[in-house]
Amino acid sequence: LSNLTSSASERISELQEKIGESEFDRDLLQIEEKIASGSSGDLYRGTYLDVDVAIKFLRTEHVNDNSKVEFLQEIMILRSVNHENVVRFYGACTKQRKYLIVTEYMAGGNLYDFLHKHNNTLELSLILRIAIGISKGMDYLHQNNIIHRDLKSANLLIGDGQ
């Protein structure tokens, strides 16, 4: 068990070092209302230097070496992607007790809520625009050997202009 813990700790340190330039100054982050909860974390709306952002916190009760490694790997993936149909990564806090990821804020919310708000009745042109956007984003990820692993309507975000 000692070797396993040592190995995970080394991996955490290695990933934190790679993330270094993406590390945010937490004091400049304004945390506002909670907008969603997931199995391993909570999502808040906030601002960073007057820019609207989404802030994903890793839940403290889930913090262990494995969850830290997964969280840090998620940051590494987000840092490496750049596509109009994939949420933009701004930075992270990984050196303090609470781990968090900061991304662009998507004012349209998630697709699940959007569909229910519109009683699952959308114009064909909008359905096609949404489907094409999802397809382009997923194609980009797959072209870069990234597997999403949790594709569902609650995890698909909509920007201002839908």
Short mmCIF file of N, CA and C in Angstrom, two decimals, residues 12-100:
data_model
loop_
_atom_site.label_atom_id
_atom_site.label_comp_id
_atom_site.label_asym_id
_atom_site.label_seq_id
_atom_site.Cartn_x
_atom_site.Cartn_y
_atom_site.Cartn_z
N ILE A 12 0.66 12.86 -8.73
CA ILE A 12 0.01 14.13 -8.42
C ILE A 12 1.01 15.27 -8.56
N SER A 13 2.18 15.12 -7.97
CA SER A 13 3.22 16.16 -8.05
C SER A 13 3.63 16.42 -9.50
N GLU A 14 3.79 15.34 -10.26
CA GLU A 14 4.18 15.45 -11.67
C GLU A 14 3.12 16.22 -12.46
N LEU A 15 1.84 15.88 -12.25
CA LEU A 15 0.76 16.56 -12.97
C LEU A 15 0.65 18.02 -12.54
N GLN A 16 0.79 18.29 -11.24
CA GLN A 16 0.72 19.67 -10.76
C GLN A 16 1.82 20.52 -11.38
N GLU A 17 2.99 19.93 -11.54
CA GLU A 17 4.10 20.66 -12.16
C GLU A 17 3.77 21.00 -13.61
N LYS A 18 3.19 20.06 -14.34
CA LYS A 18 2.82 20.29 -15.74
C LYS A 18 1.72 21.35 -15.86
N ILE A 19 0.84 21.39 -14.87
CA ILE A 19 -0.29 22.32 -14.89
C ILE A 19 0.15 23.73 -14.53
N GLY A 20 1.29 23.85 -13.89
CA GLY A 20 1.82 25.10 -13.35
C GLY A 20 1.37 26.39 -14.00
N GLU A 21 1.55 26.55 -15.31
CA GLU A 21 1.22 27.81 -15.97
C GLU A 21 -0.28 28.07 -16.05
N SER A 22 -1.09 27.06 -15.81
CA SER A 22 -2.55 27.24 -15.83
C SER A 22 -3.11 27.49 -14.43
N GLU A 23 -2.24 27.59 -13.45
CA GLU A 23 -2.68 27.79 -12.06
C GLU A 23 -3.25 29.20 -11.90
N PHE A 24 -4.45 29.28 -11.33
CA PHE A 24 -5.15 30.54 -11.12
C PHE A 24 -4.83 31.13 -9.76
N ASP A 25 -4.90 32.46 -9.67
CA ASP A 25 -4.83 33.13 -8.37
C ASP A 25 -6.25 33.09 -7.80
N ARG A 26 -6.45 32.25 -6.84
CA ARG A 26 -7.79 32.02 -6.27
C ARG A 26 -8.40 33.30 -5.71
N ASP A 27 -7.56 34.23 -5.24
CA ASP A 27 -8.08 35.48 -4.65
C ASP A 27 -8.78 36.37 -5.67
N LEU A 28 -8.48 36.18 -6.96
CA LEU A 28 -9.11 36.99 -8.00
C LEU A 28 -10.40 36.36 -8.54
N LEU A 29 -10.75 35.22 -8.01
CA LEU A 29 -11.93 34.48 -8.45
C LEU A 29 -13.12 34.83 -7.55
N GLN A 30 -14.20 35.30 -8.17
CA GLN A 30 -15.44 35.60 -7.44
C GLN A 30 -16.41 34.45 -7.65
N ILE A 31 -16.79 33.77 -6.58
CA ILE A 31 -17.69 32.63 -6.68
C ILE A 31 -19.11 33.10 -6.40
N GLU A 32 -20.02 32.79 -7.33
CA GLU A 32 -21.40 33.22 -7.19
C GLU A 32 -22.29 32.01 -6.92
N GLU A 33 -23.41 31.87 -7.63
CA GLU A 33 -24.37 30.81 -7.30
C GLU A 33 -23.98 29.44 -7.84
N LYS A 34 -24.43 28.42 -7.12
CA LYS A 34 -24.25 27.03 -7.57
C LYS A 34 -25.21 26.80 -8.72
N ILE A 35 -24.70 26.20 -9.81
CA ILE A 35 -25.56 25.96 -10.97
C ILE A 35 -25.78 24.49 -11.26
N ALA A 36 -24.96 23.61 -10.67
CA ALA A 36 -25.14 22.17 -10.90
C ALA A 36 -24.33 21.38 -9.89
N SER A 37 -24.72 20.12 -9.72
CA SER A 37 -23.98 19.18 -8.88
C SER A 37 -23.81 17.88 -9.63
N GLY A 38 -22.65 17.30 -9.50
CA GLY A 38 -22.37 16.01 -10.11
C GLY A 38 -21.91 15.03 -9.06
N SER A 39 -21.54 13.84 -9.48
CA SER A 39 -21.14 12.81 -8.53
C SER A 39 -19.86 13.15 -7.79
N SER A 40 -18.95 13.87 -8.44
CA SER A 40 -17.68 14.14 -7.78
C SER A 40 -17.43 15.62 -7.50
N GLY A 41 -18.36 16.48 -7.95
CA GLY A 41 -18.11 17.90 -7.72
C GLY A 41 -19.33 18.76 -7.93
N ASP A 42 -19.15 20.04 -7.63
CA ASP A 42 -20.21 21.03 -7.78
C ASP A 42 -19.74 22.11 -8.75
N LEU A 43 -20.69 22.66 -9.51
CA LEU A 43 -20.39 23.68 -10.51
C LEU A 43 -21.02 25.00 -10.09
N TYR A 44 -20.22 26.05 -10.10
CA TYR A 44 -20.68 27.38 -9.72
C TYR A 44 -20.45 28.35 -10.87
N ARG A 45 -21.28 29.38 -10.89
CA ARG A 45 -21.03 30.50 -11.78
C ARG A 45 -20.15 31.48 -11.01
N GLY A 46 -19.30 32.18 -11.73
CA GLY A 46 -18.44 33.15 -11.07
C GLY A 46 -17.84 34.11 -12.07
N THR A 47 -16.92 34.93 -11.58
CA THR A 47 -16.18 35.84 -12.45
C THR A 47 -14.70 35.78 -12.10
N TYR A 48 -13.89 35.98 -13.11
CA TYR A 48 -12.45 36.08 -12.94
C TYR A 48 -11.99 37.25 -13.78
N LEU A 49 -11.48 38.29 -13.12
CA LEU A 49 -11.06 39.50 -13.82
C LEU A 49 -12.18 40.02 -14.73
N ASP A 50 -13.39 40.09 -14.20
CA ASP A 50 -14.58 40.59 -14.89
C ASP A 50 -15.06 39.74 -16.06
N VAL A 51 -14.61 38.50 -16.16
CA VAL A 51 -15.07 37.57 -17.19
C VAL A 51 -15.96 36.53 -16.52
N ASP A 52 -17.16 36.27 -17.09
CA ASP A 52 -18.03 35.22 -16.56
C ASP A 52 -17.36 33.87 -16.76
N VAL A 53 -17.35 33.07 -15.70
CA VAL A 53 -16.71 31.75 -15.77
C VAL A 53 -17.58 30.72 -15.05
N ALA A 54 -17.31 29.46 -15.36
CA ALA A 54 -17.89 28.33 -14.62
C ALA A 54 -16.75 27.74 -13.78
N ILE A 55 -17.05 27.40 -12.53
CA ILE A 55 -16.04 26.91 -11.61
C ILE A 55 -16.47 25.54 -11.09
N LYS A 56 -15.70 24.53 -11.41
CA LYS A 56 -15.99 23.16 -10.96
C LYS A 56 -15.10 22.83 -9.78
N PHE A 57 -15.73 22.55 -8.64
CA PHE A 57 -15.01 22.17 -7.43
C PHE A 57 -15.04 20.66 -7.26
N LEU A 58 -13.92 20.07 -6.94
CA LEU A 58 -13.88 18.66 -6.56
C LEU A 58 -14.39 18.60 -5.12
N ARG A 59 -15.39 17.79 -4.86
CA ARG A 59 -15.96 17.68 -3.52
C ARG A 59 -14.92 17.16 -2.54
N THR A 60 -14.81 17.83 -1.39
CA THR A 60 -13.78 17.47 -0.41
C THR A 60 -13.95 16.04 0.10
N GLU A 61 -15.18 15.55 0.17
CA GLU A 61 -15.37 14.17 0.65
C GLU A 61 -14.89 13.14 -0.37
N HIS A 62 -14.65 13.58 -1.60
CA HIS A 62 -14.14 12.67 -2.64
C HIS A 62 -12.64 12.82 -2.87
N VAL A 63 -12.00 13.67 -2.08
CA VAL A 63 -10.58 13.92 -2.31
C VAL A 63 -9.73 12.79 -1.73
N ASN A 64 -9.12 12.05 -2.63
CA ASN A 64 -8.11 11.05 -2.28
C ASN A 64 -7.11 11.06 -3.42
N ASP A 65 -6.08 10.27 -3.32
CA ASP A 65 -5.04 10.31 -4.35
C ASP A 65 -5.59 9.97 -5.74
N ASN A 66 -6.48 8.98 -5.83
CA ASN A 66 -7.04 8.61 -7.14
C ASN A 66 -7.88 9.72 -7.74
N SER A 67 -8.73 10.35 -6.91
CA SER A 67 -9.59 11.42 -7.43
C SER A 67 -8.75 12.63 -7.83
N LYS A 68 -7.67 12.89 -7.08
CA LYS A 68 -6.78 14.00 -7.45
C LYS A 68 -6.13 13.73 -8.81
N VAL A 69 -5.65 12.51 -9.01
CA VAL A 69 -5.02 12.16 -10.29
C VAL A 69 -6.03 12.33 -11.43
N GLU A 70 -7.26 11.82 -11.26
CA GLU A 70 -8.29 11.96 -12.30
C GLU A 70 -8.59 13.43 -12.59
N PHE A 71 -8.70 14.23 -11.53
CA PHE A 71 -9.00 15.65 -11.66
C PHE A 71 -7.86 16.36 -12.41
N LEU A 72 -6.63 16.05 -12.04
CA LEU A 72 -5.47 16.66 -12.70
C LEU A 72 -5.37 16.22 -14.16
N GLN A 73 -5.73 14.97 -14.44
CA GLN A 73 -5.73 14.49 -15.82
C GLN A 73 -6.80 15.22 -16.64
N GLU A 74 -7.95 15.48 -16.01
CA GLU A 74 -9.01 16.25 -16.69
C GLU A 74 -8.49 17.64 -17.06
N ILE A 75 -7.74 18.24 -16.15
CA ILE A 75 -7.16 19.56 -16.43
C ILE A 75 -6.19 19.48 -17.60
N MET A 76 -5.35 18.46 -17.61
CA MET A 76 -4.39 18.30 -18.71
C MET A 76 -5.11 18.16 -20.06
N ILE A 77 -6.21 17.42 -20.07
CA ILE A 77 -6.98 17.26 -21.31
C ILE A 77 -7.61 18.60 -21.71
N LEU A 78 -8.25 19.27 -20.75
CA LEU A 78 -8.88 20.56 -21.06
C LEU A 78 -7.85 21.57 -21.59
N ARG A 79 -6.65 21.55 -21.03
CA ARG A 79 -5.58 22.46 -21.49
C ARG A 79 -5.22 22.19 -22.94
N SER A 80 -5.35 20.95 -23.36
CA SER A 80 -4.86 20.56 -24.69
C SER A 80 -5.87 20.74 -25.81
N VAL A 81 -7.13 21.03 -25.47
CA VAL A 81 -8.15 21.13 -26.52
C VAL A 81 -8.48 22.58 -26.85
N ASN A 82 -8.80 22.81 -28.11
CA ASN A 82 -9.18 24.15 -28.56
C ASN A 82 -10.10 23.99 -29.77
N HIS A 83 -11.41 24.07 -29.49
CA HIS A 83 -12.40 23.90 -30.56
C HIS A 83 -13.65 24.66 -30.17
N GLU A 84 -14.33 25.23 -31.15
CA GLU A 84 -15.52 26.04 -30.87
C GLU A 84 -16.65 25.25 -30.22
N ASN A 85 -16.66 23.93 -30.37
CA ASN A 85 -17.72 23.10 -29.79
C ASN A 85 -17.27 22.34 -28.55
N VAL A 86 -16.17 22.78 -27.97
CA VAL A 86 -15.68 22.21 -26.71
C VAL A 86 -15.45 23.38 -25.76
N VAL A 87 -15.96 23.26 -24.54
CA VAL A 87 -15.87 24.36 -23.57
C VAL A 87 -14.41 24.80 -23.41
N ARG A 88 -14.21 26.12 -23.34
CA ARG A 88 -12.86 26.70 -23.25
C ARG A 88 -12.35 26.63 -21.81
N PHE A 89 -11.13 26.17 -21.65
CA PHE A 89 -10.46 26.07 -20.35
C PHE A 89 -9.72 27.37 -20.07
N TYR A 90 -9.90 27.91 -18.85
CA TYR A 90 -9.19 29.13 -18.47
C TYR A 90 -8.07 28.87 -17.48
N GLY A 91 -8.28 27.94 -16.55
CA GLY A 91 -7.25 27.68 -15.56
C GLY A 91 -7.76 26.78 -14.45
N ALA A 92 -6.93 26.62 -13.42
CA ALA A 92 -7.28 25.72 -12.33
C ALA A 92 -6.56 26.12 -11.06
N CYS A 93 -7.03 25.62 -9.95
CA CYS A 93 -6.34 25.74 -8.66
C CYS A 93 -6.12 24.31 -8.17
N THR A 94 -4.87 23.93 -8.03
CA THR A 94 -4.55 22.55 -7.65
C THR A 94 -3.61 22.47 -6.46
N LYS A 95 -3.17 23.60 -5.97
CA LYS A 95 -2.17 23.58 -4.91
C LYS A 95 -2.77 23.82 -3.53
N GLN A 96 -4.02 24.26 -3.50
CA GLN A 96 -4.67 24.50 -2.21
C GLN A 96 -5.57 23.32 -1.88
N ARG A 97 -6.18 23.37 -0.72
CA ARG A 97 -6.99 22.25 -0.25
C ARG A 97 -8.16 21.95 -1.18
N LYS A 98 -8.80 22.97 -1.73
CA LYS A 98 -9.94 22.75 -2.64
C LYS A 98 -9.46 22.83 -4.08
N TYR A 99 -9.62 21.73 -4.79
CA TYR A 99 -9.26 21.67 -6.20
C TYR A 99 -10.40 22.24 -7.03
N LEU A 100 -10.07 23.04 -8.05
CA LEU A 100 -11.11 23.58 -8.92
C LEU A 100 -10.60 23.79 -10.33
#
